[in-house]
CSV table of C-alpha atoms and ligand atoms in Angstrom, one decimal:
chain,number,residue,atom,x,y,z
A,281,UNK,CA,0.0,0.0,0.0
A,282,UNK,CA,1.3,3.4,-0.7
A,283,UNK,CA,0.2,7.0,-0.2
A,284,UNK,CA,1.9,10.0,-1.9
A,285,UNK,CA,0.5,13.4,-1.5
A,286,UNK,CA,0.5,16.2,-4.1
A,287,UNK,CA,2.5,19.4,-3.3
A,288,UNK,CA,-0.4,21.6,-1.9
A,289,UNK,CA,-2.2,18.7,-0.4
A,290,UNK,CA,-2.9,18.7,3.4
A,291,UNK,CA,-0.4,16.4,5.0
A,292,UNK,CA,1.1,15.7,8.4
A,293,UNK,CA,4.1,17.8,9.3
A,294,UNK,CA,6.6,16.9,12.1
A,295,UNK,CA,6.8,19.6,14.8
A,296,UNK,CA,8.9,18.1,17.6
A,297,UNK,CA,10.7,15.0,18.7
A,298,UNK,CA,11.2,13.6,22.2
A,299,UNK,CA,12.9,10.5,23.6
A,300,UNK,CA,13.5,8.7,26.8
A,301,UNK,CA,15.8,5.9,27.8
A,302,UNK,CA,15.6,4.2,31.2
A,303,UNK,CA,18.8,5.0,33.2
A,304,UNK,CA,20.0,1.4,33.7
A,305,UNK,CA,22.7,0.5,31.1
A,306,UNK,CA,23.3,-3.2,30.5
A,307,UNK,CA,26.7,-3.9,29.0
A,308,UNK,CA,27.7,-6.9,26.8
A,309,UNK,CA,30.1,-7.9,29.7
A,310,UNK,CA,27.2,-8.0,32.1
A,311,UNK,CA,25.2,-10.4,29.8
A,312,UNK,CA,28.4,-12.5,29.2
A,313,UNK,CA,28.5,-13.1,32.9
A,314,UNK,CA,25.3,-15.2,32.8
A,315,UNK,CA,24.9,-16.3,29.2
A,316,UNK,CA,27.1,-18.3,26.9
A,317,UNK,CA,28.1,-15.3,24.9
A,318,UNK,CA,30.9,-12.7,24.7
A,319,UNK,CA,31.3,-9.0,24.1
A,320,UNK,CA,33.3,-9.9,21.0
A,321,UNK,CA,30.5,-12.1,19.5
A,322,UNK,CA,27.8,-9.5,20.2
A,323,UNK,CA,29.8,-6.6,18.9
A,324,UNK,CA,31.0,-8.3,15.7
A,325,UNK,CA,27.7,-10.1,14.8
A,326,UNK,CA,25.3,-7.2,15.7
A,327,UNK,CA,27.3,-4.0,16.4
A,328,UNK,CA,25.7,-3.6,19.8
A,329,UNK,CA,27.8,-2.6,22.8
A,330,UNK,CA,25.2,-1.9,25.4
A,331,UNK,CA,21.4,-1.4,25.8
A,332,UNK,CA,19.1,0.2,28.4
A,333,UNK,CA,16.7,-2.0,30.4
A,334,UNK,CA,14.0,-0.6,32.6
A,335,UNK,CA,14.0,-1.5,36.3
A,336,UNK,CA,11.4,-3.8,37.8
A,337,UNK,CA,8.2,-1.8,38.2
A,338,UNK,CA,8.8,0.5,35.2
A,339,UNK,CA,6.4,-0.3,32.4
A,340,UNK,CA,6.1,0.7,28.7
A,341,UNK,CA,3.5,3.3,29.6
A,342,UNK,CA,6.0,5.0,31.9
A,343,UNK,CA,8.6,5.3,29.1
A,344,UNK,CA,5.9,6.4,26.7
A,345,UNK,CA,4.8,9.1,29.1
A,346,UNK,CA,8.3,10.5,29.4
A,347,UNK,CA,9.0,10.5,25.7
A,348,UNK,CA,5.5,11.9,24.9
A,349,UNK,CA,5.9,14.8,27.4
A,350,UNK,CA,9.3,15.6,25.8
A,351,UNK,CA,7.8,15.6,22.3
A,352,UNK,CA,5.0,17.9,23.4
A,353,UNK,CA,7.6,20.2,25.0
A,354,UNK,CA,9.8,20.1,21.8
A,355,UNK,CA,6.8,21.0,19.7
A,356,UNK,CA,5.8,23.7,22.1
A,357,UNK,CA,2.2,22.4,22.4
A,358,UNK,CA,0.1,21.3,25.3
A,359,UNK,CA,-2.8,19.6,23.5
A,360,UNK,CA,-3.2,17.2,20.7
A,361,UNK,CA,-6.3,15.7,19.1
A,362,UNK,CA,-5.2,12.0,19.3
A,363,UNK,CA,-2.5,9.8,20.7
A,364,UNK,CA,-1.2,6.8,18.8
A,365,UNK,CA,1.2,4.4,20.6
A,366,UNK,CA,3.2,1.7,18.8
A,367,UNK,CA,4.3,-1.1,21.1
A,368,UNK,CA,5.0,-4.9,21.2
A,369,UNK,CA,5.1,-4.8,25.0
A,370,UNK,CA,1.9,-3.1,26.2
A,371,UNK,CA,1.3,-2.5,29.9
A,372,UNK,CA,-1.5,-5.2,29.8
A,373,UNK,CA,-2.9,-7.5,27.2
A,374,UNK,CA,-6.1,-5.4,27.7
A,375,UNK,CA,-6.7,-2.5,27.6
A,376,UNK,CA,-4.5,-0.6,25.2
A,377,UNK,CA,-1.6,1.4,26.8
A,378,UNK,CA,-2.3,4.6,24.9
A,379,UNK,CA,-5.4,5.9,26.8
A,380,UNK,CA,-3.6,5.8,30.1
A,381,UNK,CA,-0.6,7.6,28.6
A,382,UNK,CA,-2.9,10.2,27.0
A,383,UNK,CA,-4.6,10.8,30.4
A,384,UNK,CA,-1.2,11.1,32.2
A,385,UNK,CA,-0.2,13.6,29.6
A,386,UNK,CA,-3.2,15.7,30.4
A,387,UNK,CA,-4.9,15.0,27.0
A,388,UNK,CA,-8.4,14.4,28.5
A,389,UNK,CA,-10.7,12.3,26.5
A,390,UNK,CA,-9.0,12.4,23.1
A,391,UNK,CA,-8.9,9.2,21.0
A,392,UNK,CA,-6.0,7.1,22.0
A,393,UNK,CA,-5.1,3.6,20.6
A,394,UNK,CA,-2.2,1.2,20.3
A,395,UNK,CA,-0.7,-0.1,17.1
A,396,UNK,CA,0.9,-3.5,17.0
A,397,UNK,CA,3.4,-4.0,14.2
A,398,UNK,CA,6.4,-5.0,16.2
A,399,UNK,CA,9.6,-3.3,14.9
A,400,UNK,CA,7.6,-1.6,12.1
A,401,UNK,CA,5.3,-0.2,14.7
A,402,UNK,CA,6.5,3.4,14.6
A,403,UNK,CA,6.1,3.8,10.8
A,404,UNK,CA,2.7,2.2,11.0
A,405,UNK,CA,1.6,4.5,13.9
A,406,UNK,CA,2.9,7.5,12.0
A,407,UNK,CA,1.0,6.5,8.9
A,408,UNK,CA,-2.2,6.0,11.0
A,409,UNK,CA,-1.7,9.4,12.7
A,410,UNK,CA,-1.0,11.0,9.3
A,411,UNK,CA,-4.2,9.5,7.9
A,412,UNK,CA,-6.2,11.0,10.8
A,413,UNK,CA,-4.8,14.4,9.9
A,414,UNK,CA,-5.2,14.0,6.1
A,415,UNK,CA,-8.8,12.9,6.6
A,416,UNK,CA,-9.5,16.0,8.7
A,417,UNK,CA,-10.2,14.1,11.9
A,418,UNK,CA,-7.3,15.7,13.7
A,419,UNK,CA,-5.1,18.8,13.5
A,420,UNK,CA,-2.4,17.5,15.8
A,421,UNK,CA,-1.5,13.9,16.8
A,422,UNK,CA,1.1,12.6,19.2
A,423,UNK,CA,2.8,9.4,17.9
A,424,UNK,CA,4.8,7.4,20.4
A,425,UNK,CA,6.9,4.2,20.0
A,426,UNK,CA,7.7,2.6,23.4
A,427,UNK,CA,9.0,-0.7,24.5
A,428,UNK,CA,10.2,-2.7,27.5
A,429,UNK,CA,11.5,-5.8,25.7
A,430,UNK,CA,13.4,-6.7,28.9
A,431,UNK,CA,10.0,-7.9,30.2
A,432,UNK,CA,9.5,-10.4,27.4
A,433,UNK,CA,13.0,-11.7,26.8
A,434,UNK,CA,13.8,-15.3,27.9
A,435,UNK,CA,16.7,-14.7,30.3
A,436,UNK,CA,18.2,-18.0,29.1
A,437,UNK,CA,18.0,-17.3,25.4
A,438,UNK,CA,21.3,-15.8,24.2
A,439,UNK,CA,20.0,-15.3,20.7
A,440,UNK,CA,17.5,-12.6,21.8
A,441,UNK,CA,18.7,-11.4,25.2
A,442,UNK,CA,21.8,-9.7,23.7
A,443,UNK,CA,19.8,-7.9,21.0
A,444,UNK,CA,16.9,-6.0,22.5
A,445,UNK,CA,16.7,-2.9,24.6
A,446,UNK,CA,14.1,-0.7,26.2
A,447,UNK,CA,13.3,2.9,25.3
A,448,UNK,CA,10.7,5.3,23.9
A,449,UNK,CA,10.5,8.1,21.2
A,450,UNK,CA,7.7,10.3,20.2
A,451,UNK,CA,6.8,13.0,17.6
A,452,UNK,CA,4.1,15.6,17.3
A,453,UNK,CA,2.5,15.8,13.9
A,454,UNK,CA,0.4,18.8,12.8
A,455,UNK,CA,-1.6,19.6,9.7
A,456,UNK,CA,0.3,21.4,7.0
A,457,UNK,CA,1.1,21.2,3.3
A,458,UNK,CA,3.5,18.9,1.4
A,459,UNK,CA,5.8,21.8,0.4
A,460,UNK,CA,6.9,22.5,4.0
A,461,UNK,CA,10.0,21.1,5.7
A,462,UNK,CA,8.9,18.2,8.0
A,463,UNK,CA,6.0,17.2,5.8
A,464,UNK,CA,5.7,13.4,5.6
A,465,UNK,CA,5.9,13.0,1.8
A,466,UNK,CA,4.6,9.5,1.5
A,467,UNK,CA,4.3,6.0,3.0
A,468,UNK,CA,5.0,2.6,1.7
A,469,UNK,CA,3.6,-0.1,4.0
A,470,UNK,CA,3.3,-3.9,3.6
A,471,UNK,CA,3.0,-7.2,5.4
A,472,UNK,CA,3.6,-10.9,4.7
A,473,UNK,CA,1.6,-13.2,7.0
A,474,UNK,CA,3.2,-16.3,5.7
A,475,UNK,CA,5.9,-16.2,8.4
A,476,UNK,CA,4.2,-15.4,11.7
A,477,UNK,CA,6.6,-17.8,13.6
A,478,UNK,CA,9.9,-16.0,12.6
A,479,UNK,CA,9.3,-13.4,15.4
A,480,UNK,CA,6.7,-14.3,18.0
A,481,UNK,CA,5.5,-14.8,21.5
A,482,UNK,CA,3.8,-18.1,20.9
A,483,UNK,CA,1.6,-18.3,24.1
A,484,UNK,CA,-0.6,-15.9,26.1
A,485,UNK,CA,-2.9,-15.0,23.2
A,486,UNK,CA,-6.1,-16.8,22.1
A,487,UNK,CA,-4.1,-19.4,20.1
A,488,UNK,CA,-2.2,-20.8,23.1
A,489,UNK,CA,-4.2,-19.7,26.0
A,490,UNK,CA,-2.6,-18.5,29.2
A,491,UNK,CA,-4.3,-20.9,31.6
A,492,UNK,CA,-1.6,-23.5,31.7
A,493,UNK,CA,-2.3,-25.0,28.3
A,494,UNK,CA,0.9,-23.8,26.7
A,495,UNK,CA,3.2,-26.9,26.8
A,496,UNK,CA,6.4,-25.0,27.3
A,497,UNK,CA,7.0,-22.1,29.7
A,498,UNK,CA,9.4,-20.6,27.2
A,499,UNK,CA,6.4,-20.1,24.8
A,500,UNK,CA,5.5,-17.1,26.9
A,501,UNK,CA,8.8,-15.4,25.9
A,502,UNK,CA,9.7,-13.6,22.8
A,503,UNK,CA,11.4,-15.8,20.2
A,504,UNK,CA,13.1,-15.0,16.9
A,505,UNK,CA,14.6,-17.0,14.0
A,506,UNK,CA,17.4,-14.5,13.6
A,507,UNK,CA,19.0,-15.8,10.4
A,508,UNK,CA,15.8,-15.9,8.3
A,509,UNK,CA,14.7,-12.5,9.8
A,510,UNK,CA,17.9,-11.0,8.7
A,511,UNK,CA,17.4,-11.8,5.0
A,512,UNK,CA,13.7,-10.7,5.0
A,513,UNK,CA,14.6,-7.5,6.8
A,514,UNK,CA,17.2,-6.4,4.2
A,515,UNK,CA,15.0,-7.3,1.2
A,516,UNK,CA,11.7,-5.8,2.5
A,517,UNK,CA,13.2,-2.6,3.8
A,518,UNK,CA,15.2,-2.3,0.5
A,519,UNK,CA,12.1,-2.9,-1.7
A,520,UNK,CA,9.9,-0.6,0.4
A,521,UNK,CA,12.5,2.2,0.4
A,522,UNK,CA,13.1,2.0,-3.3
A,523,UNK,CA,9.3,2.0,-4.0
A,524,UNK,CA,8.8,5.1,-1.8
A,525,UNK,CA,11.8,7.0,-3.3
A,526,UNK,CA,10.5,6.4,-6.8
A,527,UNK,CA,7.0,7.6,-5.9
A,528,UNK,CA,8.1,10.8,-4.2
A,529,UNK,CA,10.7,11.4,-7.0
A,530,UNK,CA,13.8,11.3,-4.8
A,531,UNK,CA,16.8,9.8,-6.6
A,532,UNK,CA,18.7,7.5,-4.3
A,533,UNK,CA,21.8,9.7,-4.4
A,534,UNK,CA,19.7,12.6,-3.0
A,535,UNK,CA,19.1,10.9,0.3
A,536,UNK,CA,21.2,12.6,2.9
A,537,UNK,CA,20.4,10.2,5.8
A,538,UNK,CA,19.0,6.7,5.9
A,539,UNK,CA,17.3,6.1,9.2
A,540,UNK,CA,16.7,2.3,9.1
A,541,UNK,CA,15.3,0.2,11.9
A,542,UNK,CA,18.2,-0.5,14.3
A,543,UNK,CA,18.3,-4.3,14.5
A,544,UNK,CA,21.9,-5.1,13.5
A,545,UNK,CA,24.6,-2.9,11.9
A,546,UNK,CA,25.2,-5.6,9.3
A,547,UNK,CA,21.5,-5.3,8.3
A,548,UNK,CA,21.9,-1.5,8.0
A,549,UNK,CA,25.0,-1.8,5.8
A,550,UNK,CA,23.5,-4.5,3.6
A,551,UNK,CA,20.4,-2.3,3.2
A,552,UNK,CA,22.5,0.7,2.3
A,553,UNK,CA,24.5,-1.4,-0.3
A,554,UNK,CA,21.2,-2.8,-1.8
A,555,UNK,CA,19.8,0.7,-2.2
A,556,UNK,CA,23.0,2.2,-3.4
A,557,UNK,CA,23.2,4.7,-0.5
A,558,UNK,CA,26.8,5.2,0.9
A,559,UNK,CA,27.1,3.3,4.2
A,560,UNK,CA,28.3,6.5,6.0
A,561,UNK,CA,24.8,7.9,5.3
A,562,UNK,CA,23.1,5.2,7.4
A,563,UNK,CA,22.4,6.4,10.9
A,564,UNK,CA,23.6,4.0,13.6
A,565,UNK,CA,22.8,4.3,17.3
A,566,UNK,CA,22.2,0.6,18.0
A,567,UNK,CA,25.7,0.3,19.4
A,568,UNK,CA,24.4,2.2,22.5
A,569,UNK,CA,20.7,1.2,22.7
A,570,UNK,CA,20.3,-2.2,20.9
A,571,UNK,CA,17.1,-3.0,19.0
A,572,UNK,CA,14.4,-1.0,20.7
A,573,UNK,CA,11.7,-2.2,18.2
A,574,UNK,CA,8.9,0.4,18.0
A,575,UNK,CA,11.1,3.0,19.6
A,576,UNK,CA,14.0,2.4,17.2
A,577,UNK,CA,13.3,5.0,14.5
A,578,UNK,CA,12.6,8.0,16.7
A,579,UNK,CA,15.6,7.2,19.0
A,580,UNK,CA,17.9,6.9,16.0
A,581,UNK,CA,16.5,10.1,14.5
A,582,UNK,CA,17.0,12.0,17.8
A,583,UNK,CA,20.6,10.7,18.1
A,584,UNK,CA,21.4,11.8,14.6
A,585,UNK,CA,19.9,15.3,15.0
A,586,UNK,CA,21.7,15.8,18.4
A,587,UNK,CA,25.0,14.5,16.9
A,588,UNK,CA,24.7,16.9,13.9
A,589,UNK,CA,24.3,14.0,11.4
A,590,UNK,CA,20.8,15.2,10.4
A,591,UNK,CA,20.4,19.0,9.8
A,592,UNK,CA,17.5,21.1,8.7
A,593,UNK,CA,17.0,20.7,5.0
A,594,UNK,CA,18.4,17.2,4.9
A,595,UNK,CA,16.5,14.6,3.0
A,596,UNK,CA,15.7,11.8,5.5
A,597,UNK,CA,14.4,8.3,4.5
A,598,UNK,CA,13.0,6.1,7.3
A,599,UNK,CA,12.4,2.4,6.9
A,600,UNK,CA,11.5,-0.3,9.4
A,601,UNK,CA,10.8,-4.0,9.4
A,602,UNK,CA,9.6,-6.4,12.0
A,603,UNK,CA,7.5,-9.4,13.1
A,604,UNK,CA,4.3,-10.1,11.2
A,605,UNK,CA,6.1,-9.8,9.0
A,606,UNK,CA,5.4,-6.1,8.6
A,607,UNK,CA,7.4,-3.2,7.1
A,608,UNK,CA,7.1,0.4,6.2
A,609,UNK,CA,8.9,3.5,4.9
A,610,UNK,CA,8.4,7.2,5.0
A,611,UNK,CA,10.4,10.3,4.1
A,612,UNK,CA,10.7,14.0,5.0
A,613,UNK,CA,13.0,17.0,4.6
A,614,UNK,CA,14.2,17.6,8.1
A,615,UNK,CA,12.6,20.7,9.6
A,616,UNK,CA,14.1,23.2,12.1
A,617,UNK,CA,12.5,21.7,15.2
A,618,UNK,CA,13.5,21.0,18.7
A,619,UNK,CA,14.6,17.6,20.0
A,620,UNK,CA,14.2,17.0,23.7
B,769,COA,N1,26.5,-15.4,21.6
B,769,COA,C1,27.3,-16.4,21.0
B,769,COA,N2,26.9,-17.2,20.1
B,769,COA,C2,25.7,-17.0,19.6
B,769,COA,C3,24.8,-16.0,20.1
B,769,COA,C4,25.3,-15.2,21.2
B,769,COA,N3,24.6,-14.2,21.7
B,769,COA,N4,23.6,-16.1,19.5
B,769,COA,C5,23.7,-17.1,18.6
B,769,COA,N5,24.9,-17.6,18.7
B,769,COA,C6,25.5,-18.7,17.9
B,769,COA,C7,24.4,-19.6,17.3
B,769,COA,O1,24.0,-20.6,18.3
B,769,COA,C8,25.1,-20.3,16.2
B,769,COA,O2,25.9,-21.3,16.6
B,769,COA,P1,26.1,-22.7,15.8
B,769,COA,O3,26.7,-22.2,14.5
B,769,COA,O4,26.9,-23.5,16.7
B,769,COA,O5,24.7,-23.2,15.6
B,769,COA,C9,26.1,-19.1,15.7
B,769,COA,O6,26.2,-18.2,16.8
B,769,COA,C10,25.6,-18.4,14.5
B,769,COA,O7,24.2,-18.1,14.7
B,769,COA,P2,23.3,-17.4,13.6
B,769,COA,O8,21.9,-17.3,14.1
B,769,COA,O9,23.5,-18.0,12.3
B,769,COA,O10,24.1,-16.0,13.7
B,769,COA,P3,23.9,-14.8,12.8
B,769,COA,O11,25.1,-14.4,12.2
B,769,COA,O12,22.7,-14.9,11.9
B,769,COA,O13,23.5,-13.6,13.8
B,769,COA,C11,21.6,-12.5,14.7
B,769,COA,C12,22.4,-13.8,14.7
B,769,COA,C13,20.4,-12.7,15.6
B,769,COA,C14,22.5,-11.4,15.4
B,769,COA,C15,21.2,-12.0,13.3
B,769,COA,O14,20.7,-13.1,12.6
B,769,COA,C16,20.3,-10.9,13.3
B,769,COA,O15,20.6,-9.8,13.7
B,769,COA,N6,19.0,-11.1,12.9
B,769,COA,C17,18.0,-10.1,12.8
B,769,COA,C18,17.8,-9.6,14.2
B,769,COA,C19,16.7,-8.6,14.6
B,769,COA,O16,17.0,-7.8,15.4
B,769,COA,N7,15.5,-8.7,14.1
B,769,COA,C20,14.4,-7.9,14.6
B,769,COA,C21,13.5,-7.4,13.6
B,769,COA,S1,14.3,-6.9,12.2
């Protein structure tokens, strides 16, 4: 599915970006102390040096609240018309996490809902929020990607424990026109439900019910077939990015920064190679935060802006891939906005 607005068309424009990382840093060395792994393996196979994990008692909604408050501050606004929250790790299976976060943020009775698209969640949530704006249902929407993967990782599984981190990022979108900096110029979204088992929490939903019928306690933890996921991730993000670039008329060489989902530095480099974007243009912050799933894109974006890698006027391509399988891409010219 794709959406590409015309130049004077009403679109969603990015007005501010906020992020939050829980303070506890977990190093590769700490994980090597209890799992059969090593700093060397993790660094060379993934690029990750450390990740942040929330302390016991801190939930996804708490991280989402902090990032959401910072995004509102960055945009200089107090009120929005809707809150859309992307997460794989909601506070509860029911209800959604977004309404409680919206209430804590002082947003009263605005519509608030969760989006479940795993690591592609932020792009999906941004597309949903943009659609509310384009349809005239909202003038301003707060989009949040927030995760506490530390709560779903199997502590004995070295293949997932070393990869994922906790964190949150949020943006404020406002109605504007496609010609403005910060305008979301288009979306390319897709899914392939032929591979639900490559990334999953098998039990706890209606398929394997939580009342003791799941045969294996590990079925309640997050699991991933890393090798297969790697290949799908590169190909799907590559195809999606190329399709979007063609539709919005950006030659590949005009892309200043590629903000890809931060899963593995080798995935980001393979993606850059496939697209024909120089590797140096691929933003990398996974070395410090790991794979934060739905929070990955806004955290990488904020890191790049704060580090001077993304400047106002830069052409920024964002692309993400995750369980489902699901993927999505969007693009904008970076606006002169605050990052908090
Ligand atoms: N420490 C040490 N060894 C490990 C390890 C760890 N943390 N994790 C896996 N291994 C071992 C495997 O058991 C395997 O051993 P074997 O050859 O004896 O069977 C070996 O390392 C190679 O495993 P493999 O899975 O083939 O490694 P890989 O090069 O594909 O790297 C990932 C594994 C997970 C890092 C990589 O596949 C990946 O990044 N996939 C995508 C991850 C992702 O974040 N996806 C999220 C959505 S996009």
